[in-house]
Tab-separated table of C-alpha atoms in Angstrom:
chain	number	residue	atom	x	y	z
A	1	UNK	CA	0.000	0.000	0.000
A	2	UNK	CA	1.660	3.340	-1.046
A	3	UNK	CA	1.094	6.322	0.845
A	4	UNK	CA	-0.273	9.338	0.927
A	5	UNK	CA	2.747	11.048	-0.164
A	6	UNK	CA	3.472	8.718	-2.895
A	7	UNK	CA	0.008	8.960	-4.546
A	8	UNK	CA	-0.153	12.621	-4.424
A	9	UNK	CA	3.645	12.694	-5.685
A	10	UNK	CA	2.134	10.309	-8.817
A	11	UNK	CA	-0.586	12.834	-9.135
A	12	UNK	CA	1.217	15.506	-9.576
A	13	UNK	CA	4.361	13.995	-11.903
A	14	UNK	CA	1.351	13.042	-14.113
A	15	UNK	CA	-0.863	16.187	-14.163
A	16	UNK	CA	2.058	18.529	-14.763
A	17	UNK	CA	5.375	16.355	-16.079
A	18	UNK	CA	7.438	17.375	-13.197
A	19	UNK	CA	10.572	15.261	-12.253
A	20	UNK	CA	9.660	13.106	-9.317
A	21	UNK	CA	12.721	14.478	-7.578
A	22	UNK	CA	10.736	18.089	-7.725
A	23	UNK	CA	7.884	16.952	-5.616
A	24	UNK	CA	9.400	17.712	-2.443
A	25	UNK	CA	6.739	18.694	0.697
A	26	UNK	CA	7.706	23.064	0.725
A	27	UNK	CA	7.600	22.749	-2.740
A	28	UNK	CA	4.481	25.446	-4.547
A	29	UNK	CA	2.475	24.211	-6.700
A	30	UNK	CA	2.243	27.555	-8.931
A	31	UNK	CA	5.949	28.502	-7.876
A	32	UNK	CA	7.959	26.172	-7.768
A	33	UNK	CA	6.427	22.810	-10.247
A	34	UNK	CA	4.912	25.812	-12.576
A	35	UNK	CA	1.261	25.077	-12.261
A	36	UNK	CA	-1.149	27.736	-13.385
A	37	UNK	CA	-4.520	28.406	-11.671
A	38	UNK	CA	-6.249	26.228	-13.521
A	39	UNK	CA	-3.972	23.356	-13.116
A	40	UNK	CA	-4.464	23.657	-9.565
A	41	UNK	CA	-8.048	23.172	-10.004
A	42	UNK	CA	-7.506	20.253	-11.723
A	43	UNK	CA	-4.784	18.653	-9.537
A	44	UNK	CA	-7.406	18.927	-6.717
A	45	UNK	CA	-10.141	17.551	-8.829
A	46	UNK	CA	-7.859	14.842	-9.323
A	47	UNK	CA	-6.726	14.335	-5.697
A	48	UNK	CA	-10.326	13.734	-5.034
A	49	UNK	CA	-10.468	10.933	-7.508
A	50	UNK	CA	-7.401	9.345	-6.676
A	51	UNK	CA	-8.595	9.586	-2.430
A	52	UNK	CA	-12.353	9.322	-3.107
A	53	UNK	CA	-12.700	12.481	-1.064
A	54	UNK	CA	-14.647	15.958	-1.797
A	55	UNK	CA	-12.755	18.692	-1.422
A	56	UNK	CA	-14.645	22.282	-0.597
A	57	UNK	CA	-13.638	24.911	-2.297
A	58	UNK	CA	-12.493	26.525	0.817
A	59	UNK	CA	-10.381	23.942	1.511
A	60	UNK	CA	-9.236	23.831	-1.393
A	61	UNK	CA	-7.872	26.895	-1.994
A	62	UNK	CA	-5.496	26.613	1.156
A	63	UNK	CA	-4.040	23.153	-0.868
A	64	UNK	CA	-0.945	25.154	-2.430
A	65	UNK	CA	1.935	23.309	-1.470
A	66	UNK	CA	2.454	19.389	-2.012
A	67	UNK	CA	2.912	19.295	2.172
A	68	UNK	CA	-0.817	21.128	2.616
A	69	UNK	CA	-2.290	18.477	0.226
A	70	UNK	CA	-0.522	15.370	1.991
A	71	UNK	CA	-1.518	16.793	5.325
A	72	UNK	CA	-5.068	17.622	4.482
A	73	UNK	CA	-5.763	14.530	2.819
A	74	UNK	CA	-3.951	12.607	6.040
A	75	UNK	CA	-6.432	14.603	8.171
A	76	UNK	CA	-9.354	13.794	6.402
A	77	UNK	CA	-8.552	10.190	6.476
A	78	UNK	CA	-7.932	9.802	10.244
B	1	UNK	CA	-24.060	10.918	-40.178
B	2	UNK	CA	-25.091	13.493	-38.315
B	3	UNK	CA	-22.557	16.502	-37.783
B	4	UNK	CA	-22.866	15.364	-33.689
B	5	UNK	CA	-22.502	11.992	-34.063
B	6	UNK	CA	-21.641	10.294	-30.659
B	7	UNK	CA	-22.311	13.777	-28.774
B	8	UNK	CA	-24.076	13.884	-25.655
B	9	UNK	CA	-25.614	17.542	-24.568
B	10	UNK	CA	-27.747	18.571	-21.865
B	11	UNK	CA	-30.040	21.480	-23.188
B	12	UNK	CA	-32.080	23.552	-20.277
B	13	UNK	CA	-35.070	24.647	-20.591
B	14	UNK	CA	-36.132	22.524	-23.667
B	15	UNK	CA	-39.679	21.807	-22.963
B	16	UNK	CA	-40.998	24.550	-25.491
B	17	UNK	CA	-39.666	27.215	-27.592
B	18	UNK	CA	-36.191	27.665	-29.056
B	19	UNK	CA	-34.866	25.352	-26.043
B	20	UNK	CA	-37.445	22.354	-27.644
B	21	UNK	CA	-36.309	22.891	-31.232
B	22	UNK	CA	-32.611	23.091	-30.471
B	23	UNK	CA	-32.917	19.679	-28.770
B	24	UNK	CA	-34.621	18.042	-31.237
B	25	UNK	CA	-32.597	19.927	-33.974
B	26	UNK	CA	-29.226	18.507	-32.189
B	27	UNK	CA	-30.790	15.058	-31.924
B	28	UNK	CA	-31.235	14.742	-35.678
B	29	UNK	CA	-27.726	15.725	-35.990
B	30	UNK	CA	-27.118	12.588	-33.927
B	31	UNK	CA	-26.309	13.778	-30.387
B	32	UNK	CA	-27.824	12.117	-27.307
B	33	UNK	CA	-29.688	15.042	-25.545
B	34	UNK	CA	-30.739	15.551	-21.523
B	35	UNK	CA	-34.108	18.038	-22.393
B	36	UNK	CA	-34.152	20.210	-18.875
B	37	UNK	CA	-37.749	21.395	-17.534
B	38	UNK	CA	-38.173	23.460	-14.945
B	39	UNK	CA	-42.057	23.177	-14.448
B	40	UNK	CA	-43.969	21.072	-17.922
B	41	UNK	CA	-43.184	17.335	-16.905
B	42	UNK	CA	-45.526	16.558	-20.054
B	43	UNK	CA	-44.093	18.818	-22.882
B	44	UNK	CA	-40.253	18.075	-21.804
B	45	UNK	CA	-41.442	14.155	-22.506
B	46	UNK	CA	-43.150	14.760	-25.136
B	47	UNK	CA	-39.387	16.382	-27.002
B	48	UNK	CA	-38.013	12.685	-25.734
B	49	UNK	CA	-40.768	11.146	-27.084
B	50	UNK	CA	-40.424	12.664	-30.356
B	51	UNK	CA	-36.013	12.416	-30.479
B	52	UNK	CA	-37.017	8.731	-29.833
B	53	UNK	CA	-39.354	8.139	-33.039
B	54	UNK	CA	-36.398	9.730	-35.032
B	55	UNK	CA	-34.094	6.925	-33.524
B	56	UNK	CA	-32.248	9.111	-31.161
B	57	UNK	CA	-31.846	9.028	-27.898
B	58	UNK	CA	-32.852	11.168	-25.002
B	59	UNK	CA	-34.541	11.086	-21.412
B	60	UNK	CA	-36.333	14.426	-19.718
B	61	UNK	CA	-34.579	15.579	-16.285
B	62	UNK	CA	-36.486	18.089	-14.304
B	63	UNK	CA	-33.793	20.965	-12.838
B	64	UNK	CA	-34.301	24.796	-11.549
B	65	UNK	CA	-31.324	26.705	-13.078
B	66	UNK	CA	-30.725	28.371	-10.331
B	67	UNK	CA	-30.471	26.126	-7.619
B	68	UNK	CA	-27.329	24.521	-7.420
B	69	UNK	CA	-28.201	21.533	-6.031
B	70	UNK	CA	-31.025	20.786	-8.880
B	71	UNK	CA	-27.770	21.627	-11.499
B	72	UNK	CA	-25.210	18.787	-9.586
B	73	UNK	CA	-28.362	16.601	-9.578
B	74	UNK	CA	-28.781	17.402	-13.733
B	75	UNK	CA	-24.912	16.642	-14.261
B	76	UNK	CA	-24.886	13.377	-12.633
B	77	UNK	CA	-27.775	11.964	-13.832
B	78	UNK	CA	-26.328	12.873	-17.533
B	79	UNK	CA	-22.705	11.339	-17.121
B	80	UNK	CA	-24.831	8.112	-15.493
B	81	UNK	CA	-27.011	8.277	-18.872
B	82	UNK	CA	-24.492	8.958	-21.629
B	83	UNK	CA	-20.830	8.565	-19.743
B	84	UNK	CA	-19.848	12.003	-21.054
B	85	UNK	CA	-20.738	15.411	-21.574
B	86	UNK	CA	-19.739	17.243	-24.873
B	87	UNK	CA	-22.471	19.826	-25.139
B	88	UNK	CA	-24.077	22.349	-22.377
B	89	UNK	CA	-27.118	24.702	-24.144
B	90	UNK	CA	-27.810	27.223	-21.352
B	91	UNK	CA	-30.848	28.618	-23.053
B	92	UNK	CA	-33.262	28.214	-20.053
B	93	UNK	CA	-35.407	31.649	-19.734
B	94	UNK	CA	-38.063	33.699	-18.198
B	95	UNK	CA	-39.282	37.083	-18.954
B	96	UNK	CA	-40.532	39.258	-15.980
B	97	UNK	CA	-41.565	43.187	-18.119
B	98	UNK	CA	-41.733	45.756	-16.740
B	99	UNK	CA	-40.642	49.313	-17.325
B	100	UNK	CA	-37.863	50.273	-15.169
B	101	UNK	CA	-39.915	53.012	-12.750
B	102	UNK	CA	-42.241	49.801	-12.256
B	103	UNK	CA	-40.129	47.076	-12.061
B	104	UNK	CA	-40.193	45.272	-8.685
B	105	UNK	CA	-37.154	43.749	-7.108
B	106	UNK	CA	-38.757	40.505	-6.941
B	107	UNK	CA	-39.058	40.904	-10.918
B	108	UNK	CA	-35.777	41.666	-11.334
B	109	UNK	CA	-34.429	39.244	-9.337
B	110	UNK	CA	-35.948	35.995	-10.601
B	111	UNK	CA	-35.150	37.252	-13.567
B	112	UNK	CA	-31.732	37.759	-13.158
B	113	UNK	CA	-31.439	34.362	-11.047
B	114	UNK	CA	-32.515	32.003	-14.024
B	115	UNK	CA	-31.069	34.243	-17.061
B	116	UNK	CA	-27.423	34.698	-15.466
B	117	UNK	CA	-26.836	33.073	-12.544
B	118	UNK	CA	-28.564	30.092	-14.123
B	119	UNK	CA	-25.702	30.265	-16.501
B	120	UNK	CA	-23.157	30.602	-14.229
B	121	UNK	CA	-23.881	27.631	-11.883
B	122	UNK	CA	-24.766	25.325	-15.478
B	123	UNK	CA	-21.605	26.078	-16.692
B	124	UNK	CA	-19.410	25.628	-13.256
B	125	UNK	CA	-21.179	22.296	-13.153
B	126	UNK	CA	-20.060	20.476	-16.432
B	127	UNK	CA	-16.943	22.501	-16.324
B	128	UNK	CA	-15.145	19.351	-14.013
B	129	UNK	CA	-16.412	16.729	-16.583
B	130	UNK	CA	-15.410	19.156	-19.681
B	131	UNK	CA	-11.691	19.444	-18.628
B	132	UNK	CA	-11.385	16.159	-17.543
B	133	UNK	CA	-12.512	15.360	-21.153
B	134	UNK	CA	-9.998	17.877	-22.651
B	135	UNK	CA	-13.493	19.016	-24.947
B	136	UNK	CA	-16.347	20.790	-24.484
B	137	UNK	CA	-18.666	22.814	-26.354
B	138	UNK	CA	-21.035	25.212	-23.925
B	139	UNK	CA	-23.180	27.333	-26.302
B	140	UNK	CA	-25.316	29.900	-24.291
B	141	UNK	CA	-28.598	31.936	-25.540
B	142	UNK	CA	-28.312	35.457	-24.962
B	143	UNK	CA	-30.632	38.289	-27.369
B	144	UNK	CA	-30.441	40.917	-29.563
B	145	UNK	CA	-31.747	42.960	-26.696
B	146	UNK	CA	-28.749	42.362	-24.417
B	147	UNK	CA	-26.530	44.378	-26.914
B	148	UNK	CA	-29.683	46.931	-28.260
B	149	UNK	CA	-31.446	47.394	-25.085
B	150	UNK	CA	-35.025	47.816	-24.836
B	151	UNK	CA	-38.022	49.834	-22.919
B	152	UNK	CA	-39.540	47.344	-20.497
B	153	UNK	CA	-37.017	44.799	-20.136
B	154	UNK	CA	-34.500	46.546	-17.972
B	155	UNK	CA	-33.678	43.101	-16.285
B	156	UNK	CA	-34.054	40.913	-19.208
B	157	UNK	CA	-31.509	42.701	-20.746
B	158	UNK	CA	-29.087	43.249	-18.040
B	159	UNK	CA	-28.840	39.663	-17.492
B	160	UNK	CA	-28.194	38.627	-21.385
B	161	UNK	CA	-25.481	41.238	-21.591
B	162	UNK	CA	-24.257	39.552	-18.767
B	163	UNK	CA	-24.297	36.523	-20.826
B	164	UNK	CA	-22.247	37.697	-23.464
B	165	UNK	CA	-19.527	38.746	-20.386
B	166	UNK	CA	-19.464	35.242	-18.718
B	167	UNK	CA	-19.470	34.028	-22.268
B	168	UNK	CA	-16.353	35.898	-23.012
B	169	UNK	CA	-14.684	35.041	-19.752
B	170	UNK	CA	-15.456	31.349	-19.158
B	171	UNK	CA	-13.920	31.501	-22.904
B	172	UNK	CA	-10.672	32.586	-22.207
B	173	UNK	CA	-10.802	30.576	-18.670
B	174	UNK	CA	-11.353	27.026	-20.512
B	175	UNK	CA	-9.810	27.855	-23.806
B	176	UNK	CA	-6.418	25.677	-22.796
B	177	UNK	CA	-8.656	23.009	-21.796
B	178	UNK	CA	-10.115	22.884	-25.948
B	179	UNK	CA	-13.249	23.950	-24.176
B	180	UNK	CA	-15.014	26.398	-26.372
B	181	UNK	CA	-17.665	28.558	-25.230
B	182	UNK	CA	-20.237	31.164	-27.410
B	183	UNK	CA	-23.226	32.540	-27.534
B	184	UNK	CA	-26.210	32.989	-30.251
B	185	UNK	CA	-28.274	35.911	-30.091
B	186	UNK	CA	-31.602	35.431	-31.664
B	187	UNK	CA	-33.256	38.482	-33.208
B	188	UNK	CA	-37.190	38.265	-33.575
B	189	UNK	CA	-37.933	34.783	-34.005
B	190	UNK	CA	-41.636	33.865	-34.314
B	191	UNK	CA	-43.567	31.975	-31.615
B	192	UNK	CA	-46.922	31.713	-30.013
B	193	UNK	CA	-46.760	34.753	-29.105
B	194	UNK	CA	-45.719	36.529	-31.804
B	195	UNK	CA	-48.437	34.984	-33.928
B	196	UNK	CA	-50.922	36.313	-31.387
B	197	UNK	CA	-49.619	40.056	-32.184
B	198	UNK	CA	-52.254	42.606	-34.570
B	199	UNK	CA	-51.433	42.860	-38.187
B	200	UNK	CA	-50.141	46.162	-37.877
B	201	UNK	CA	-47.733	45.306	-35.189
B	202	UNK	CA	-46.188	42.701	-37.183
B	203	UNK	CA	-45.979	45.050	-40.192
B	204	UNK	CA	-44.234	47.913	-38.678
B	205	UNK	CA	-41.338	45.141	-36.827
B	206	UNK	CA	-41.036	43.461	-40.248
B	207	UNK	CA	-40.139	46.786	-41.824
B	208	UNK	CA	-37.012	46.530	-39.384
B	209	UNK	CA	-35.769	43.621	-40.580
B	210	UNK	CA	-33.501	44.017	-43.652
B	211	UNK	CA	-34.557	39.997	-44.860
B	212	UNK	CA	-38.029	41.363	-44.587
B	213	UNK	CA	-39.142	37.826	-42.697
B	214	UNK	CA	-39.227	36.928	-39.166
B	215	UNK	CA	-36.940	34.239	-37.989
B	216	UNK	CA	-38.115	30.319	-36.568
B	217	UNK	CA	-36.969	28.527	-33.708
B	218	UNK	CA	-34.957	26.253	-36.223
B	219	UNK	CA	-32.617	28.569	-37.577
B	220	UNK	CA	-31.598	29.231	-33.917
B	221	UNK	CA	-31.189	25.808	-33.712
B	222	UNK	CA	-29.057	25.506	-36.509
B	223	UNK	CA	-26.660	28.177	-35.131
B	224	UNK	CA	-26.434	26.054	-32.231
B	225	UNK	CA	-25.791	23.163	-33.657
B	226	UNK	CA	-23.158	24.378	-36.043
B	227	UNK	CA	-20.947	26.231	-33.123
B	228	UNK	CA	-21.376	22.297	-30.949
B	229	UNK	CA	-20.123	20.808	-34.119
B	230	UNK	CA	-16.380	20.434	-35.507
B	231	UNK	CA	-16.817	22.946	-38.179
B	232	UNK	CA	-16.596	25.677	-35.095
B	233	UNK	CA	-13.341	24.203	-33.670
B	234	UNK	CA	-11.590	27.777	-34.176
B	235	UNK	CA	-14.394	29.732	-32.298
B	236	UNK	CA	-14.725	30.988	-29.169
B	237	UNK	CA	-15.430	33.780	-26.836
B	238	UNK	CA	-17.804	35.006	-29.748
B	239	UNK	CA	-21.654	36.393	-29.998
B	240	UNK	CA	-23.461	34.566	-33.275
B	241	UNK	CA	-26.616	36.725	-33.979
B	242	UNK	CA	-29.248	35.418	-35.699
B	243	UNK	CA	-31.657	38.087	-36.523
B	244	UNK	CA	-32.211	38.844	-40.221
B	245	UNK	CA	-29.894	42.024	-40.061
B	246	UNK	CA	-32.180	43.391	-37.545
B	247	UNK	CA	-28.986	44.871	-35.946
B	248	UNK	CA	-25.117	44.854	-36.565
């Protein structure tokens, strides 16, 4: 069973063809692995999927890092 | 073949009117087609009943534009239908006249609430399905009205300029998702309730349309049908009128 890290690290190598190496936890999703708005929407959509979670839109707009999306999914799963 | 071949679309408000004939029009261009009521249970199966006798395919869903809720309710129960969504017809529409000095707030806003905001949450809705699909064709109905003005309709028209706006904007918002978005402005296109108007009436609106004939709910249809086809791939973001030459 992989974890939460390593699905959302898939996720995101797939959505934007990023280096896996990139994906570190401080790393910004818009400054850093040079996601636009839009694919930020769509990661999240996708993080849903992949967790079988809904994600508000509040929450979702405080998922900007990969470390806020492992530790919100995490906290939503405990 | 049908220039929609394969193409599912949800059309709102497609019990009666333009809505009716641009569902059955997209039907016989082979899409599968979700016909939105709001209130006539009968009439909305009565356009399924009559895609189906053609050989297409088609179930009624009933849905209040402007409750979100009803709209999430409309967009499942399409995907569970048809597995995709290529084609979103926000033509769904009330009228609520008044002149301006007159006009009550309620009157404005239910207008307002189905015209635009209708629009708004319709679109949001297939938007997650759309990009996911990497295509999408949303096609909204505005009026001539919304870029002319007119006396009495001070809310009517507000809210189908503000069509053409969101049209523009969900555009360029979707546009790197091959999502394409446009409206069609009809012009004076002859219904019930323009048959029901005096001679004279008739006369002196005909003598403001340079083709010198009123339009039908088909040639709306057509327009729609033509931007949700591939022939529009390179358009977006635009306003398609369809009135005769009324105004340019």
């Amino acid at each position: 069973m992989s974890t939460v890290l390593e699905r959302v690290t898939k996720v995101i190598v797939d959505r934007l063809g990023v280096d896996e190496t990139e994906v570190k936890l401080e790393a910004s999703f818009r400054d850093d692995l040079g996601a636009d708005s839009l694919d930020v929407v769509e990661l999240v959509m996708e993080l849903e999927d992949e967790f079988d979670m809904e994600i508000s839109d509040e929450d979702a707009e405080n998922i900007s890092t990969v470390g806020s999306a492992v530790s919100y999914i995490e906290s939503k799963q405990s | 073949m049908g220039k929609l071949d394969g193409k599912s679309a949800i059309v709102t408000g497609a019990s009666r009117g333009i809505g009716k004939d641009i569902a059955l029009y997209l039907a016989k261009e082979g899409a599968k087609v979700a016909v939105n009521y709001s209130g006539s249970k009968e009439k909305a199966e009565a356009v399924v009943e009559e895609i189906k006798a053609l050989g297409g395919e088609a179930f009624a869903i009933q849905a209040n534009v402007d409750q979100s809720e009803d709209i999430k309710e409309l967009v499942s129960a399409t995907l569970e239908q048809f597995g995709s969504i290529d084609i979103l017809v926000n033509n769904a529409g009330i009228t609520r006249d008044n002149l301006l000095m007159r006009m009550k707030e309620q009157e404005w806003d239910d207008v307002l609430n189905t015209n635009l905001k209708g629009v708004f949450l319709c679109t949001k809705a297939v938007t997650r399905q759309m990009m996911k699909q990497r295509a999408g064709r949303i096609i909204n109905i505005t009026s001539i009205v919304g870029v002319s003005g007119n006396p009495g309709q001070a809310n009517y028209v507000a809210a189908k300029a503000g069509v053409i706006g969101l049209t523009k904007t969900s555009a360029l918002e979707l546009a790197s998702r091959n999502i394409t978005v446009n409206s069609v402005a009809p012009g004076f296109i002859t219904t019930d309730m323009t048959d029901a108007l005096p001679e004279e009436v008739k006369t002196q609106m005909l003598s403001q349309i340079p083709l010198a004939k009123f339009g039908n709910t088909e040639d709306i249809a057509k327009a729609v049908a033509f931007l949700a086809s591939d022939d529009a791939n390179y358009i977006t973001g635009q306003t398609l009128h369809v009135n005769g030459g009324m105004f340019m």
